[in-house]
PDB file of C-alpha atoms in Angstrom:
ATOM      1  CA  MET A   1     -13.488  45.901  67.041  1.00 71.00           C
ATOM      2  CA  SER A   2     -11.754  49.234  66.609  1.00 88.00           C
ATOM      3  CA  LEU A   3      -8.021  49.636  67.766  1.00 92.00           C
ATOM      4  CA  PHE A   4      -8.077  53.442  68.130  1.00 96.00           C
ATOM      5  CA  GLU A   5     -10.660  55.838  69.970  1.00 96.00           C
ATOM      6  CA  PHE A   6      -9.807  59.206  69.013  1.00 97.00           C
ATOM      7  CA  SER A   7     -10.630  62.461  71.001  1.00 97.00           C
ATOM      8  CA  PRO A   8      -9.392  65.971  70.955  1.00 98.00           C
ATOM      9  CA  HIS A   9      -6.027  66.430  72.641  1.00 98.00           C
ATOM     10  CA  LYS A  10      -6.081  68.068  76.174  1.00 96.00           C
ATOM     11  CA  LYS A  11      -3.242  70.636  75.208  1.00 97.00           C
ATOM     12  CA  PHE A  12      -3.443  70.972  71.501  1.00 98.00           C
ATOM     13  CA  PRO A  13      -7.145  70.104  70.370  1.00 98.00           C
ATOM     14  CA  GLU A  14      -6.567  72.444  67.303  1.00 97.00           C
ATOM     15  CA  TYR A  15      -3.734  70.114  65.772  1.00 98.00           C
ATOM     16  CA  TYR A  16      -4.157  66.972  67.478  1.00 98.00           C
ATOM     17  CA  GLU A  17      -6.885  64.084  68.535  1.00 98.00           C
ATOM     18  CA  GLU A  18      -5.265  61.514  70.833  1.00 98.00           C
ATOM     19  CA  CYS A  19      -6.140  57.788  70.841  1.00 98.00           C
ATOM     20  CA  ARG A  20      -7.317  56.929  74.373  1.00 96.00           C
ATOM     21  CA  LEU A  21      -6.359  53.450  74.063  1.00 96.00           C
ATOM     22  CA  THR A  22      -2.752  53.920  73.023  1.00 97.00           C
ATOM     23  CA  GLY A  23      -1.744  57.129  72.948  1.00 97.00           C
ATOM     24  CA  VAL A  24      -1.368  57.551  69.072  1.00 98.00           C
ATOM     25  CA  LEU A  25      -1.858  61.389  67.840  1.00 98.00           C
ATOM     26  CA  ARG A  26      -4.062  62.036  64.777  1.00 98.00           C
ATOM     27  CA  TYR A  27      -2.608  65.264  63.253  1.00 98.00           C
ATOM     28  CA  LEU A  28      -5.744  67.035  62.014  1.00 98.00           C
ATOM     29  CA  PRO A  29      -4.339  69.352  59.756  1.00 97.00           C
ATOM     30  CA  ALA A  30      -2.867  66.616  57.591  1.00 96.00           C
ATOM     31  CA  LYS A  31      -3.907  66.230  53.788  1.00 94.00           C
ATOM     32  CA  GLN A  32      -3.382  63.536  51.171  1.00 86.00           C
ATOM     33  CA  ARG A  33      -0.908  63.918  48.592  1.00 78.00           C
ATOM     34  CA  GLU A  34       0.569  61.972  45.361  1.00 70.00           C
ATOM     35  CA  TYR A  35       3.654  60.180  45.915  1.00 63.00           C
ATOM     36  CA  GLY A  36       5.146  59.838  42.668  1.00 63.00           C
ATOM     37  CA  ASP A  37       8.673  60.314  41.315  1.00 62.00           C
ATOM     38  CA  SER A  38       9.067  64.048  41.784  1.00 59.00           C
ATOM     39  CA  TYR A  39       8.024  63.804  45.456  1.00 63.00           C
ATOM     40  CA  PHE A  40      10.170  61.046  46.463  1.00 65.00           C
ATOM     41  CA  MET A  41      13.501  62.913  44.734  1.00 69.00           C
ATOM     42  CA  GLU A  42      12.448  66.098  45.822  1.00 72.00           C
ATOM     43  CA  GLU A  43      11.693  65.323  49.396  1.00 73.00           C
ATOM     44  CA  TYR A  44      15.072  63.364  49.761  1.00 74.00           C
ATOM     45  CA  LYS A  45      17.122  66.089  48.277  1.00 75.00           C
ATOM     46  CA  SER A  46      15.530  68.682  50.469  1.00 74.00           C
ATOM     47  CA  GLN A  47      16.367  66.797  53.507  1.00 73.00           C
ATOM     48  CA  TYR A  48      19.633  65.197  53.151  1.00 72.00           C
ATOM     49  CA  LYS A  49      21.189  68.038  50.528  1.00 80.00           C
ATOM     50  CA  LYS A  50      22.029  65.198  47.957  1.00 80.00           C
ATOM     51  CA  SER A  51      19.780  62.670  45.683  1.00 81.00           C
ATOM     52  CA  TYR A  52      18.617  59.468  46.866  1.00 83.00           C
ATOM     53  CA  TYR A  53      21.192  57.602  44.358  1.00 87.00           C
ATOM     54  CA  ASP A  54      24.013  60.134  45.319  1.00 87.00           C
ATOM     55  CA  ASP A  55      23.425  58.385  48.830  1.00 90.00           C
ATOM     56  CA  GLU A  56      23.179  54.955  48.122  1.00 93.00           C
ATOM     57  CA  PRO A  57      26.816  53.957  49.865  1.00 94.00           C
ATOM     58  CA  ASN A  58      25.353  55.587  53.283  1.00 94.00           C
ATOM     59  CA  LEU A  59      21.834  53.700  52.504  1.00 95.00           C
ATOM     60  CA  ARG A  60      23.314  50.546  52.047  1.00 97.00           C
ATOM     61  CA  GLY A  61      25.379  50.892  55.169  1.00 97.00           C
ATOM     62  CA  MET A  62      22.184  51.834  57.033  1.00 97.00           C
ATOM     63  CA  ALA A  63      20.518  48.539  55.614  1.00 98.00           C
ATOM     64  CA  LYS A  64      23.349  46.372  56.782  1.00 98.00           C
ATOM     65  CA  ARG A  65      23.055  47.908  60.307  1.00 98.00           C
ATOM     66  CA  ARG A  66      19.167  47.332  60.292  1.00 98.00           C
ATOM     67  CA  LEU A  67      19.858  43.694  59.030  1.00 98.00           C
ATOM     68  CA  HIS A  68      22.411  43.339  61.978  1.00 98.00           C
ATOM     69  CA  ASN A  69      19.708  44.560  64.435  1.00 98.00           C
ATOM     70  CA  LEU A  70      17.148  42.165  63.277  1.00 98.00           C
ATOM     71  CA  GLU A  71      19.648  38.980  63.594  1.00 97.00           C
ATOM     72  CA  SER A  72      20.608  40.609  67.199  1.00 97.00           C
ATOM     73  CA  VAL A  73      16.971  40.150  68.241  1.00 97.00           C
ATOM     74  CA  GLY A  74      16.851  36.608  66.876  1.00 95.00           C
ATOM     75  CA  ALA A  75      15.714  37.096  63.216  1.00 96.00           C
ATOM     76  CA  LYS A  76      17.173  34.206  61.021  1.00 94.00           C
ATOM     77  CA  PRO A  77      17.558  35.594  57.413  1.00 96.00           C
ATOM     78  CA  LYS A  78      18.615  32.248  55.761  1.00 95.00           C
ATOM     79  CA  GLY A  79      15.119  31.407  53.821  1.00 93.00           C
ATOM     80  CA  SER A  80      13.092  33.615  55.888  1.00 97.00           C
ATOM     81  CA  SER A  81      10.573  35.937  53.884  1.00 98.00           C
ATOM     82  CA  LEU A  82      10.711  39.629  54.178  1.00 98.00           C
ATOM     83  CA  LEU A  83       8.471  42.243  52.880  1.00 98.00           C
ATOM     84  CA  GLU A  84       9.287  46.042  52.703  1.00 98.00           C
ATOM     85  CA  ILE A  85       6.663  48.597  52.493  1.00 98.00           C
ATOM     86  CA  GLY A  86       7.749  51.804  50.778  1.00 95.00           C
ATOM     87  CA  SER A  87      10.946  50.123  49.352  1.00 96.00           C
ATOM     88  CA  ALA A  88      11.938  53.194  47.283  1.00 93.00           C
ATOM     89  CA  ALA A  89      15.130  52.123  44.537  1.00 93.00           C
ATOM     90  CA  GLY A  90      15.363  48.669  46.666  1.00 96.00           C
ATOM     91  CA  PHE A  91      18.677  49.133  48.664  1.00 97.00           C
ATOM     92  CA  PHE A  92      17.644  47.489  51.923  1.00 98.00           C
ATOM     93  CA  LEU A  93      15.819  44.885  49.906  1.00 98.00           C
ATOM     94  CA  ASP A  94      18.929  44.133  47.934  1.00 98.00           C
ATOM     95  CA  GLU A  95      21.096  43.948  50.980  1.00 98.00           C
ATOM     96  CA  ALA A  96      17.980  41.627  52.717  1.00 98.00           C
ATOM     97  CA  ARG A  97      18.233  39.411  49.658  1.00 98.00           C
ATOM     98  CA  THR A  98      22.223  39.111  49.759  1.00 97.00           C
ATOM     99  CA  ALA A  99      22.013  38.241  53.485  1.00 97.00           C
ATOM    100  CA  GLY A 100      19.473  35.378  52.732  1.00 97.00           C
ATOM    101  CA  TYR A 101      15.919  36.511  52.900  1.00 98.00           C
ATOM    102  CA  HIS A 102      13.434  35.905  50.105  1.00 98.00           C
ATOM    103  CA  THR A 103      12.362  39.460  49.473  1.00 98.00           C
ATOM    104  CA  ARG A 104       9.238  41.204  48.378  1.00 97.00           C
ATOM    105  CA  GLY A 105       8.572  45.137  47.994  1.00 98.00           C
ATOM    106  CA  LEU A 106       5.780  47.487  47.917  1.00 97.00           C
ATOM    107  CA  GLU A 107       6.578  51.079  46.252  1.00 95.00           C
ATOM    108  CA  LEU A 108       4.555  53.901  44.738  1.00 93.00           C
ATOM    109  CA  SER A 109       6.809  55.644  42.870  1.00 91.00           C
ATOM    110  CA  PRO A 110       7.033  54.397  39.174  1.00 92.00           C
ATOM    111  CA  LYS A 111      10.793  55.044  38.339  1.00 92.00           C
ATOM    112  CA  GLU A 112      12.118  53.320  41.740  1.00 93.00           C
ATOM    113  CA  VAL A 113       9.687  50.361  41.152  1.00 95.00           C
ATOM    114  CA  GLU A 114      11.473  50.214  37.436  1.00 95.00           C
ATOM    115  CA  TYR A 115      15.183  50.796  39.113  1.00 95.00           C
ATOM    116  CA  SER A 116      14.452  47.983  41.629  1.00 97.00           C
ATOM    117  CA  LYS A 117      13.198  45.524  39.161  1.00 97.00           C
ATOM    118  CA  SER A 118      15.361  46.455  35.925  1.00 97.00           C
ATOM    119  CA  THR A 119      18.401  46.986  37.596  1.00 97.00           C
ATOM    120  CA  LEU A 120      18.788  45.077  40.799  1.00 97.00           C
ATOM    121  CA  GLY A 121      16.386  42.347  39.573  1.00 97.00           C
ATOM    122  CA  LEU A 122      14.128  42.666  42.759  1.00 98.00           C
ATOM    123  CA  ASP A 123      10.286  41.520  43.092  1.00 97.00           C
ATOM    124  CA  VAL A 124       8.513  45.040  43.882  1.00 98.00           C
ATOM    125  CA  ASP A 125       4.847  45.760  43.060  1.00 96.00           C
ATOM    126  CA  GLN A 126       4.028  49.324  42.054  1.00 96.00           C
ATOM    127  CA  THR A 127       0.910  49.553  44.647  1.00 95.00           C
ATOM    128  CA  SER A 128      -0.298  50.391  47.980  1.00 94.00           C
ATOM    129  CA  VAL A 129      -0.211  48.442  50.922  1.00 96.00           C
ATOM    130  CA  LEU A 130      -3.734  49.008  51.495  1.00 96.00           C
ATOM    131  CA  SER A 131      -4.813  47.901  47.695  1.00 96.00           C
ATOM    132  CA  VAL A 132      -3.723  44.293  48.959  1.00 95.00           C
ATOM    133  CA  ASP A 133      -6.455  42.578  50.863  1.00 92.00           C
ATOM    134  CA  SER A 134      -5.548  41.945  54.285  1.00 90.00           C
ATOM    135  CA  LEU A 135      -6.196  38.197  54.075  1.00 91.00           C
ATOM    136  CA  LEU A 136      -4.090  37.513  50.999  1.00 93.00           C
ATOM    137  CA  TRP A 137      -0.875  37.614  52.861  1.00 95.00           C
ATOM    138  CA  LYS A 138      -2.081  36.081  56.179  1.00 94.00           C
ATOM    139  CA  HIS A 139       0.813  34.768  57.861  1.00 93.00           C
ATOM    140  CA  SER A 140       3.066  35.332  55.071  1.00 93.00           C
ATOM    141  CA  PHE A 141       6.208  36.901  56.204  1.00 98.00           C
ATOM    142  CA  ASP A 142       8.910  36.338  59.074  1.00 98.00           C
ATOM    143  CA  VAL A 143      10.013  40.283  58.564  1.00 98.00           C
ATOM    144  CA  ILE A 144       7.983  43.316  57.629  1.00 98.00           C
ATOM    145  CA  ALA A 145       9.848  46.416  57.272  1.00 98.00           C
ATOM    146  CA  ALA A 146       8.458  49.943  56.933  1.00 98.00           C
ATOM    147  CA  PHE A 147      10.874  53.055  57.353  1.00 97.00           C
ATOM    148  CA  PHE A 148       9.153  56.454  57.470  1.00 95.00           C
ATOM    149  CA  VAL A 149       6.001  54.986  55.579  1.00 95.00           C
ATOM    150  CA  ILE A 150       3.241  54.416  58.339  1.00 97.00           C
ATOM    151  CA  GLU A 151       2.765  57.948  59.437  1.00 97.00           C
ATOM    152  CA  HIS A 152       1.612  58.985  55.734  1.00 95.00           C
ATOM    153  CA  ILE A 153      -1.205  56.342  55.823  1.00 95.00           C
ATOM    154  CA  GLU A 154      -4.529  57.905  56.431  1.00 96.00           C
ATOM    155  CA  ASP A 155      -6.352  54.321  57.234  1.00 96.00           C
ATOM    156  CA  ILE A 156      -4.777  53.646  60.444  1.00 97.00           C
ATOM    157  CA  GLU A 157      -6.902  50.841  61.261  1.00 96.00           C
ATOM    158  CA  GLY A 158      -6.341  49.040  57.555  1.00 96.00           C
ATOM    159  CA  ILE A 159      -2.512  49.661  57.969  1.00 97.00           C
ATOM    160  CA  TRP A 160      -2.410  47.810  61.481  1.00 97.00           C
ATOM    161  CA  LYS A 161      -4.515  45.190  60.494  1.00 96.00           C
ATOM    162  CA  ARG A 162      -2.006  44.322  57.967  1.00 97.00           C
ATOM    163  CA  LEU A 163       0.748  44.490  59.878  1.00 97.00           C
ATOM    164  CA  GLY A 164      -0.655  42.255  62.441  1.00 95.00           C
ATOM    165  CA  ASP A 165      -2.011  39.646  59.890  1.00 95.00           C
ATOM    166  CA  TRP A 166       0.810  39.385  57.553  1.00 97.00           C
ATOM    167  CA  ILE A 167       3.451  38.692  59.944  1.00 97.00           C
ATOM    168  CA  LEU A 168       4.084  34.917  61.144  1.00 97.00           C
ATOM    169  CA  PRO A 169       4.103  34.439  64.480  1.00 96.00           C
ATOM    170  CA  GLY A 170       7.632  34.595  65.957  1.00 96.00           C
ATOM    171  CA  GLY A 171       8.153  36.990  63.374  1.00 97.00           C
ATOM    172  CA  HIS A 172       9.467  40.452  63.606  1.00 98.00           C
ATOM    173  CA  LEU A 173       8.183  44.036  62.688  1.00 98.00           C
ATOM    174  CA  TYR A 174      10.864  46.878  61.808  1.00 98.00           C
ATOM    175  CA  LEU A 175       9.748  50.413  62.030  1.00 98.00           C
ATOM    176  CA  ALA A 176      11.487  53.867  61.474  1.00 98.00           C
ATOM    177  CA  VAL A 177       8.977  56.693  62.306  1.00 98.00           C
ATOM    178  CA  PRO A 178       9.112  60.192  63.495  1.00 97.00           C
ATOM    179  CA  SER A 179       8.564  60.376  67.247  1.00 98.00           C
ATOM    180  CA  SER A 180       6.685  62.656  69.554  1.00 98.00           C
ATOM    181  CA  PHE A 181       8.632  62.012  72.456  1.00 98.00           C
ATOM    182  CA  GLY A 182      11.518  63.822  71.413  1.00 97.00           C
ATOM    183  CA  PRO A 183      13.153  67.244  71.953  1.00 97.00           C
ATOM    184  CA  SER A 184      11.003  69.106  69.335  1.00 97.00           C
ATOM    185  CA  PHE A 185       7.447  68.379  70.483  1.00 98.00           C
ATOM    186  CA  GLN A 186       8.188  67.728  74.160  1.00 97.00           C
ATOM    187  CA  THR A 187      10.136  71.103  74.708  1.00 97.00           C
ATOM    188  CA  ASN A 188       9.176  73.361  71.427  1.00 97.00           C
ATOM    189  CA  PRO A 189       5.734  72.476  70.231  1.00 97.00           C
ATOM    190  CA  LYS A 190       5.231  75.843  68.441  1.00 96.00           C
ATOM    191  CA  GLU A 191       8.143  74.732  66.355  1.00 95.00           C
ATOM    192  CA  TRP A 192       7.201  71.331  66.115  1.00 97.00           C
ATOM    193  CA  PHE A 193       3.755  72.269  64.503  1.00 97.00           C
ATOM    194  CA  LEU A 194       5.538  74.953  62.346  1.00 96.00           C
ATOM    195  CA  THR A 195       7.585  72.540  60.785  1.00 95.00           C
ATOM    196  CA  HIS A 196       5.101  69.282  60.731  1.00 97.00           C
ATOM    197  CA  PRO A 197       4.827  67.551  57.211  1.00 94.00           C
ATOM    198  CA  THR A 198       1.691  68.193  56.123  1.00 94.00           C
ATOM    199  CA  ASP A 199       1.218  64.372  54.856  1.00 94.00           C
ATOM    200  CA  HIS A 200       1.710  63.112  58.285  1.00 96.00           C
ATOM    201  CA  PHE A 201      -1.707  61.735  59.498  1.00 97.00           C
ATOM    202  CA  PHE A 202      -0.590  60.392  62.887  1.00 98.00           C
ATOM    203  CA  ASP A 203       2.425  60.857  65.201  1.00 98.00           C
ATOM    204  CA  TYR A 204       3.780  57.740  67.177  1.00 98.00           C
ATOM    205  CA  SER A 205       6.252  57.360  69.992  1.00 98.00           C
ATOM    206  CA  VAL A 206       7.643  54.561  71.850  1.00 98.00           C
ATOM    207  CA  HIS A 207       5.069  54.891  74.358  1.00 98.00           C
ATOM    208  CA  SER A 208       1.934  54.774  72.095  1.00 98.00           C
ATOM    209  CA  LEU A 209       3.662  52.147  69.884  1.00 98.00           C
ATOM    210  CA  LYS A 210       4.398  49.752  72.802  1.00 98.00           C
ATOM    211  CA  LYS A 211       0.677  49.990  73.787  1.00 97.00           C
ATOM    212  CA  LEU A 212      -0.427  49.490  70.079  1.00 97.00           C
ATOM    213  CA  LEU A 213       1.976  46.623  69.354  1.00 98.00           C
ATOM    214  CA  SER A 214       0.818  44.857  72.927  1.00 97.00           C
ATOM    215  CA  ILE A 215      -2.722  44.938  72.050  1.00 95.00           C
ATOM    216  CA  LEU A 216      -1.587  43.255  68.629  1.00 96.00           C
ATOM    217  CA  GLY A 217       0.071  40.508  70.447  1.00 96.00           C
ATOM    218  CA  PHE A 218       3.501  42.125  70.015  1.00 97.00           C
ATOM    219  CA  GLU A 219       6.595  42.553  72.396  1.00 97.00           C
ATOM    220  CA  VAL A 220       9.328  45.304  71.970  1.00 97.00           C
ATOM    221  CA  ASN A 221      12.672  43.838  71.444  1.00 96.00           C
ATOM    222  CA  TYR A 222      14.748  47.006  70.234  1.00 98.00           C
ATOM    223  CA  VAL A 223      14.120  50.767  70.343  1.00 98.00           C
ATOM    224  CA  ARG A 224      16.491  53.424  69.814  1.00 97.00           C
ATOM    225  CA  PRO A 225      16.659  57.073  68.733  1.00 97.00           C
ATOM    226  CA  MET A 226      17.923  57.326  65.134  1.00 96.00           C
ATOM    227  CA  SER A 227      19.573  60.876  65.929  1.00 92.00           C
ATOM    228  CA  TYR A 228      20.402  62.927  69.186  1.00 94.00           C
ATOM    229  CA  HIS A 229      19.654  66.471  68.676  1.00 94.00           C
ATOM    230  CA  SER A 230      20.313  67.962  72.156  1.00 95.00           C
ATOM    231  CA  TYR A 231      20.567  71.677  70.836  1.00 95.00           C
ATOM    232  CA  ARG A 232      16.774  70.925  70.021  1.00 96.00           C
ATOM    233  CA  ASP A 233      15.825  70.554  73.831  1.00 97.00           C
ATOM    234  CA  LEU A 234      14.620  73.552  75.473  1.00 97.00           C
ATOM    235  CA  GLY A 235      14.266  71.860  78.806  1.00 96.00           C
ATOM    236  CA  PRO A 236      16.734  70.512  81.358  1.00 96.00           C
ATOM    237  CA  ARG A 237      17.846  67.659  79.254  1.00 96.00           C
ATOM    238  CA  GLY A 238      19.028  69.995  76.708  1.00 96.00           C
ATOM    239  CA  LYS A 239      21.633  71.216  79.291  1.00 96.00           C
ATOM    240  CA  LEU A 240      23.045  67.830  80.073  1.00 96.00           C
ATOM    241  CA  PRO A 241      26.652  66.948  78.611  1.00 97.00           C
ATOM    242  CA  GLU A 242      26.143  65.214  75.220  1.00 97.00           C
ATOM    243  CA  TRP A 243      27.149  61.878  76.511  1.00 97.00           C
ATOM    244  CA  LEU A 244      24.902  61.848  79.336  1.00 97.00           C
ATOM    245  CA  TYR A 245      21.911  63.194  77.201  1.00 97.00           C
ATOM    246  CA  ARG A 246      22.620  60.381  74.601  1.00 97.00           C
ATOM    247  CA  LEU A 247      22.577  58.048  77.660  1.00 97.00           C
ATOM    248  CA  TYR A 248      19.323  59.224  78.579  1.00 97.00           C
ATOM    249  CA  ALA A 249      18.108  59.271  74.698  1.00 98.00           C
ATOM    250  CA  ASN A 250      18.893  55.792  74.435  1.00 97.00           C
ATOM    251  CA  GLN A 251      17.610  54.238  77.730  1.00 97.00           C
ATOM    252  CA  PHE A 252      14.313  55.979  76.985  1.00 97.00           C
ATOM    253  CA  ALA A 253      14.191  55.962  73.299  1.00 97.00           C
ATOM    254  CA  TYR A 254      14.207  59.867  73.487  1.00 98.00           C
ATOM    255  CA  GLY A 255      14.323  61.353  69.675  1.00 97.00           C
ATOM    256  CA  ASP A 256      12.530  62.918  66.993  1.00 97.00           C
ATOM    257  CA  THR A 257      12.919  59.885  64.953  1.00 97.00           C
ATOM    258  CA  ILE A 258      13.339  56.333  66.272  1.00 98.00           C
ATOM    259  CA  GLU A 259      13.492  52.852  65.074  1.00 98.00           C
ATOM    260  CA  LEU A 260      11.428  49.889  66.818  1.00 98.00           C
ATOM    261  CA  ILE A 261      11.731  46.056  66.100  1.00 98.00           C
ATOM    262  CA  ALA A 262       9.025  43.936  67.656  1.00 98.00           C
ATOM    263  CA  ARG A 263       8.352  40.391  67.861  1.00 98.00           C
ATOM    264  CA  LYS A 264       5.108  38.651  67.252  1.00 97.00           C
ATOM    265  CA  LEU A 265       4.239  36.165  69.921  1.00 95.00           C
ATOM    266  CA  LYS A 266       3.457  32.676  68.974  1.00 78.00           C
ATOM    267  CA  HIS A 267       0.332  32.338  71.129  1.00 61.00           C
TER     268      HIS A 267
END
């Protein structure tokens, strides 16, 4: 039985199909591309104006914050297993290992895999998540993390089947994704589509993720915007005082990017 049933989006049929079961949006112009070393390094520098390795202190700080978020919803690192899909150079995995997790990573970039293994001594495979059979790691991980990865995967059924199968009952899924429930798409769709990455096949939101995760037997424990861009909001929310805008954004996970933690129910 399929998790998704897509049909043309009512307002933007030239750009999107919408899943009637979950509300996930399929971006129709999306195209596959190669995720090698140059992609990773160039994309990161283009977005953050510094190289991935130059940004290591900030990335490790973010990793520690994310690990704290996991503990705050009941994840216990000591002796638990953690898989990161799209583990890059391994900074998050390294911090997770220090916290007590038994870690494993999947990464496509040969250079980042080599750095993870040779410099940090991590267990990382240079392979796609879809190349691992969904039954191979059934109920194998207490935590699976994927930060800005799942939107790049065209086989949406394949990735979500693996996420659902591989996490142990009582375990946690930690995602960071671009969100369609944020100021850009909600109030300035013209700009949204002009700047939409060509290799993002799907767009999620707090609402579609909650529906999808509920179908898969998860409950959402934590969700927050990753950043606040009131200046992008061309609607009434953009006129709110900054403190009130942030209060609203936190309450409703309103942002162009969000983080979410969900726990797999035991029954």
